[in-house]
Coordinates of C-alpha atoms and ligand atoms in Angstrom, one line a residue:
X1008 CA 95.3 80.9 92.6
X1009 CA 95.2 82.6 96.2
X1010 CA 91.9 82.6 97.7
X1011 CA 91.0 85.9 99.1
X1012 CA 91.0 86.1 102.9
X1013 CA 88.3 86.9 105.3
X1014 CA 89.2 89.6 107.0
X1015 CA 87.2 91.4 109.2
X1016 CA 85.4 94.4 107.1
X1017 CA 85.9 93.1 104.0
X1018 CA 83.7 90.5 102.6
X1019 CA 85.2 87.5 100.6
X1020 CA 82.5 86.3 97.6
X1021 CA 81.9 83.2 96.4
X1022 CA 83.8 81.3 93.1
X1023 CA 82.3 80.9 90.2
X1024 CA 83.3 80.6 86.8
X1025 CA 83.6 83.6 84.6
X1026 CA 85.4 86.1 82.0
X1027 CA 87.6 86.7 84.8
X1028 CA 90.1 84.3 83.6
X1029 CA 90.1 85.4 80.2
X1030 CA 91.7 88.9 81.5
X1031 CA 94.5 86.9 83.1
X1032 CA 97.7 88.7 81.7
X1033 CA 100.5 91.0 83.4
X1034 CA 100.7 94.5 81.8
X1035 CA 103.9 94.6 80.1
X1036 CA 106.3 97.1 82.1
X1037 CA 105.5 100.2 80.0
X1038 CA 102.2 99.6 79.7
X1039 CA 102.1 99.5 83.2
X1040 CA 104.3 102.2 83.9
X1041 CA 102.8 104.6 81.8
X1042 CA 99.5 103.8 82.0
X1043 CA 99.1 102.8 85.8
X1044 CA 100.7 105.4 87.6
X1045 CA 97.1 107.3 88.1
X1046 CA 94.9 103.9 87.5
X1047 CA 95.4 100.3 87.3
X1048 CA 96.7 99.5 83.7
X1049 CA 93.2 98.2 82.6
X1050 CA 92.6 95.1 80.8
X1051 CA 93.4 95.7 77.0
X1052 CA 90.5 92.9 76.0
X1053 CA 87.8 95.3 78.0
X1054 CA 87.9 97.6 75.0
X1055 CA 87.7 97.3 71.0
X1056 CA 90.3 98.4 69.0
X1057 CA 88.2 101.6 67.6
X1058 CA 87.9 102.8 71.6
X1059 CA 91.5 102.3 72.1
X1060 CA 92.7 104.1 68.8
X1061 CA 90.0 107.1 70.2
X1062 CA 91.6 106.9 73.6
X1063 CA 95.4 106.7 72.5
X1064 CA 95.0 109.4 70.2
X1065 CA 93.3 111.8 72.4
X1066 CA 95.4 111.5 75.6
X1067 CA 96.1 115.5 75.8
X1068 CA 93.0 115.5 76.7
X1069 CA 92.3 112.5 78.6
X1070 CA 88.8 112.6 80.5
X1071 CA 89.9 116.0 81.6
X1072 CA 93.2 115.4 82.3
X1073 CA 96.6 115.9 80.2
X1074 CA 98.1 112.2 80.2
X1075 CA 100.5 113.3 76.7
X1076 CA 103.5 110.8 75.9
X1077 CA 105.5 111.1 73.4
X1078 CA 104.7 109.7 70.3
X1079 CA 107.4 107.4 70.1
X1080 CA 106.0 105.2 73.5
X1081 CA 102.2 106.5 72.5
X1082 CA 102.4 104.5 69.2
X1083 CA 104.5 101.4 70.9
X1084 CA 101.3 101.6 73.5
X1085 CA 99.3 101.7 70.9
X1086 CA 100.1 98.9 69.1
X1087 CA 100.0 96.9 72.4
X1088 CA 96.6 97.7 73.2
X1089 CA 95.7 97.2 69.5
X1090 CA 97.2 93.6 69.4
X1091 CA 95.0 92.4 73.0
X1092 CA 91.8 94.0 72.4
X1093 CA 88.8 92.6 72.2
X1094 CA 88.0 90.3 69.3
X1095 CA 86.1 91.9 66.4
X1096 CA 81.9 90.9 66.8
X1097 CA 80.8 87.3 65.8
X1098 CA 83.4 85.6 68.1
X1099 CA 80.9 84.2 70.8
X1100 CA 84.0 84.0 73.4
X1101 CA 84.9 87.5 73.1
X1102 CA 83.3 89.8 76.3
X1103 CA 81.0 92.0 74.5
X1104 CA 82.5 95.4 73.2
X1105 CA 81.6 98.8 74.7
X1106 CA 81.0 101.6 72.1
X1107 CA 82.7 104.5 73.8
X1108 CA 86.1 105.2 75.2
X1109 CA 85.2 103.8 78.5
X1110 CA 85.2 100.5 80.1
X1111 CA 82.9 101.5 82.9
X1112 CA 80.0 102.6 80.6
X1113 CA 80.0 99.7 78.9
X1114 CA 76.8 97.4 78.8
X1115 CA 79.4 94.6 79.8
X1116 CA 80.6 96.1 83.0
X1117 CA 77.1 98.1 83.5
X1118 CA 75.7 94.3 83.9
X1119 CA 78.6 92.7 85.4
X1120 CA 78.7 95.4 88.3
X1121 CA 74.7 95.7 89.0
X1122 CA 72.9 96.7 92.0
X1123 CA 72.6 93.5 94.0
X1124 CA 75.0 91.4 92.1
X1125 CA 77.7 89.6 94.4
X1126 CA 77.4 92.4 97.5
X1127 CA 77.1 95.1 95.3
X1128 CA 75.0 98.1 96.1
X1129 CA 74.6 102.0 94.8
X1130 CA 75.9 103.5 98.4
X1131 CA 79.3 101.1 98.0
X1132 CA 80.2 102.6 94.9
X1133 CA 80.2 106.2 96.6
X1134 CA 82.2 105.3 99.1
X1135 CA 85.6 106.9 99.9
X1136 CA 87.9 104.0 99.1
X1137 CA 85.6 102.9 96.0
X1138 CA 84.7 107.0 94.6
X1139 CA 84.8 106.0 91.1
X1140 CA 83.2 103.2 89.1
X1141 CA 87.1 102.8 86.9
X1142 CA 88.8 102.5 90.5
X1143 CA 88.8 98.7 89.8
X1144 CA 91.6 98.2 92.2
X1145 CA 89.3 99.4 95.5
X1146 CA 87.3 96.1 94.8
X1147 CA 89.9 93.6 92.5
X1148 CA 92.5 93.6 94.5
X1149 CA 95.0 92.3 92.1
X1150 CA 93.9 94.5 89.8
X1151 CA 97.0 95.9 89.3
X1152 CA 98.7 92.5 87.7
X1153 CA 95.9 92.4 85.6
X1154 CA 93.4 89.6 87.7
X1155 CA 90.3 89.8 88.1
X1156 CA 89.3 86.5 89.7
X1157 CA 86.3 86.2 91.9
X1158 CA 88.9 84.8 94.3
X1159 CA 90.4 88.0 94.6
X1160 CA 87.5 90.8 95.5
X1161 CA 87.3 92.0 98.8
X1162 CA 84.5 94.8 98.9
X1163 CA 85.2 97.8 101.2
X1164 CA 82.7 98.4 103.4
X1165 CA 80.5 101.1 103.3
X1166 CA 79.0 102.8 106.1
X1167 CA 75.4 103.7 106.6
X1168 CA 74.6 101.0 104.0
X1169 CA 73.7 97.3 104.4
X1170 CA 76.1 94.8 103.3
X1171 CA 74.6 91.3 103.0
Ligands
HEC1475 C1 97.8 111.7 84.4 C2 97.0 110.6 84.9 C3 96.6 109.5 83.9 C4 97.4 108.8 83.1 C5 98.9 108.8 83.0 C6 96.6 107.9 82.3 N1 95.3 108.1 82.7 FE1 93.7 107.0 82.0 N2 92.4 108.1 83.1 C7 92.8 109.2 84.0 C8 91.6 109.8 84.6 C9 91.6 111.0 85.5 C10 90.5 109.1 84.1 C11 89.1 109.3 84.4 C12 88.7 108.6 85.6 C13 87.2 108.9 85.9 O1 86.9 110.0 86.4 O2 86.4 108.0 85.6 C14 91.1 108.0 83.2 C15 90.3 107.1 82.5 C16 90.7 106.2 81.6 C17 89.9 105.2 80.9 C18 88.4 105.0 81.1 C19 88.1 104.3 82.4 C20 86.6 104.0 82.5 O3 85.9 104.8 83.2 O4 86.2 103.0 82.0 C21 90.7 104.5 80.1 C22 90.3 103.3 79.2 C23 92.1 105.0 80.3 N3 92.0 106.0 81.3 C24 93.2 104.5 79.7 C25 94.5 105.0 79.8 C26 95.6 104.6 79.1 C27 95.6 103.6 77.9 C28 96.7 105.3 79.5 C29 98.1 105.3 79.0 C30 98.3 105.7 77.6 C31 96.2 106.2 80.6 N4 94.9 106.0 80.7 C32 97.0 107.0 81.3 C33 94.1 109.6 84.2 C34 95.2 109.1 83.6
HEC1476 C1 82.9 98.3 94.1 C2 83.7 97.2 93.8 C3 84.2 96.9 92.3 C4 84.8 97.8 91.5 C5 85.3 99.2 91.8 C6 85.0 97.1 90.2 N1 84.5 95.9 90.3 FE1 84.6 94.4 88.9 N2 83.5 93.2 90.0 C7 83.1 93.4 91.3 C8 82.2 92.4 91.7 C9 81.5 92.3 93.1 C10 82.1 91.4 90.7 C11 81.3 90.2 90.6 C12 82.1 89.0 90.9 C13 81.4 87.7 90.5 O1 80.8 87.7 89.4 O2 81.5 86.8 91.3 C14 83.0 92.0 89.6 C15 83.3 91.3 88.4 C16 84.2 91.7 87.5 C17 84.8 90.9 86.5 C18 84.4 89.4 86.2 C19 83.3 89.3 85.4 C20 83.0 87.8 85.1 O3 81.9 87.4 84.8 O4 83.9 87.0 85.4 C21 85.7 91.7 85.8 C22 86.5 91.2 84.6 C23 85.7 93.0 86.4 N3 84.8 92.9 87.5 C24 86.5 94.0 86.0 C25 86.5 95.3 86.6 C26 87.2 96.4 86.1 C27 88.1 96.4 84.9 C28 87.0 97.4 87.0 C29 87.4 98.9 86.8 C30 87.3 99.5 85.5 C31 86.1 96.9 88.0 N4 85.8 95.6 87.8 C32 85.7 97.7 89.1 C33 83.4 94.5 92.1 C34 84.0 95.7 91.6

């Protein structure tokens, strides 16, 4: 896997083991095309089947936004996400499942993404090229293939906040 590189203003973090690996896949093409045009195509195993049925079935009105398909590519997506998400409860391997329609509310990625933890701080998260918490690919910057690897984060910078 390509190490990160240390550039100036961006800070490389150490390896470690982790889920990250588990999330190793590629979007398929039209998962990635239809949805990854306005976000990375997030990892189907970061939500349950339930939260994906609620989100594929509501995209007219898609946290305020109109992201309609028609039904013929909404129920192949559908049964993509359906087939990679997360595991149902009791399997110990499976990264724990968020109750709502969102990844980034999730106890999971609420403790994953702390204050403090790996560089991370409450100013960062506010900054332009960060501005959202679901902006994975500010921070993961392979994001968009579907990696996650500690390898690959490179923090932006924030200004008027300490880095470490
Ligand atoms: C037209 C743009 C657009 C398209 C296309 C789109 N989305 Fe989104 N999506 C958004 C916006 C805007 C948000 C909310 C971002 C925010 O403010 O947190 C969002 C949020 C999400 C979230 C919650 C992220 C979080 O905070 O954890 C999920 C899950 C999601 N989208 C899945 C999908 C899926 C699956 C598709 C394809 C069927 C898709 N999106 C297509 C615009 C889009
Ligand atoms: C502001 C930067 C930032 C953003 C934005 C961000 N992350 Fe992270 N993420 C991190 C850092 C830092 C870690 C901790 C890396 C470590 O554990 O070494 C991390 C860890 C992870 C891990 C690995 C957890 C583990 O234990 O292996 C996953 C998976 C992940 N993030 C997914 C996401 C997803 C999905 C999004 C978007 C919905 C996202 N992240 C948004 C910075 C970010």
């Amino acid at each position: 896997m390509r190490r990160a590189l240390l550039l100036p203003g961006l800070l490389a973090l150490a390896a470690g083991p982790g889920l990250a690996g588990d999330l190793v896949s590629p979007p398929s093409p039209e998962y990635r095309e239809e949805c990854g045009s306005c976000h990375v195509a997030y990892p189907p195993r970061l939500l349950d089947g339930a939260a994906w049925a609620r989100v594929m079935a509501g995209l007219a009105d898609h946290f305020g936004t109109d992201a309609s398909l028609a039904s013929a590519t909404r129920d192949r997506l559908a049964a993509y996400l359906a087939a990679r998400a997360a595991p149902s409860r009791g399997d110990a391997s499976a990264p724990p499942r968020p109750d709502t329609s969102r990844i980034t509310t999730s106890a999971w990625f609420l403790r994953k993404h702390r204050d403090g933890h790996d560089g991370l701080h409450a100013a960062l998260w506010r900054t332009p090229a960060v501005g959202n918490p679901a902006n994975c690919g500010a921070c993961h910057r392979a994001a968009a293939e579907g990696r996650y690897s500690e390898h690959e984060i490179q923090l932006p910078v924030s200004t008027g906040a300490s880095s470490r």
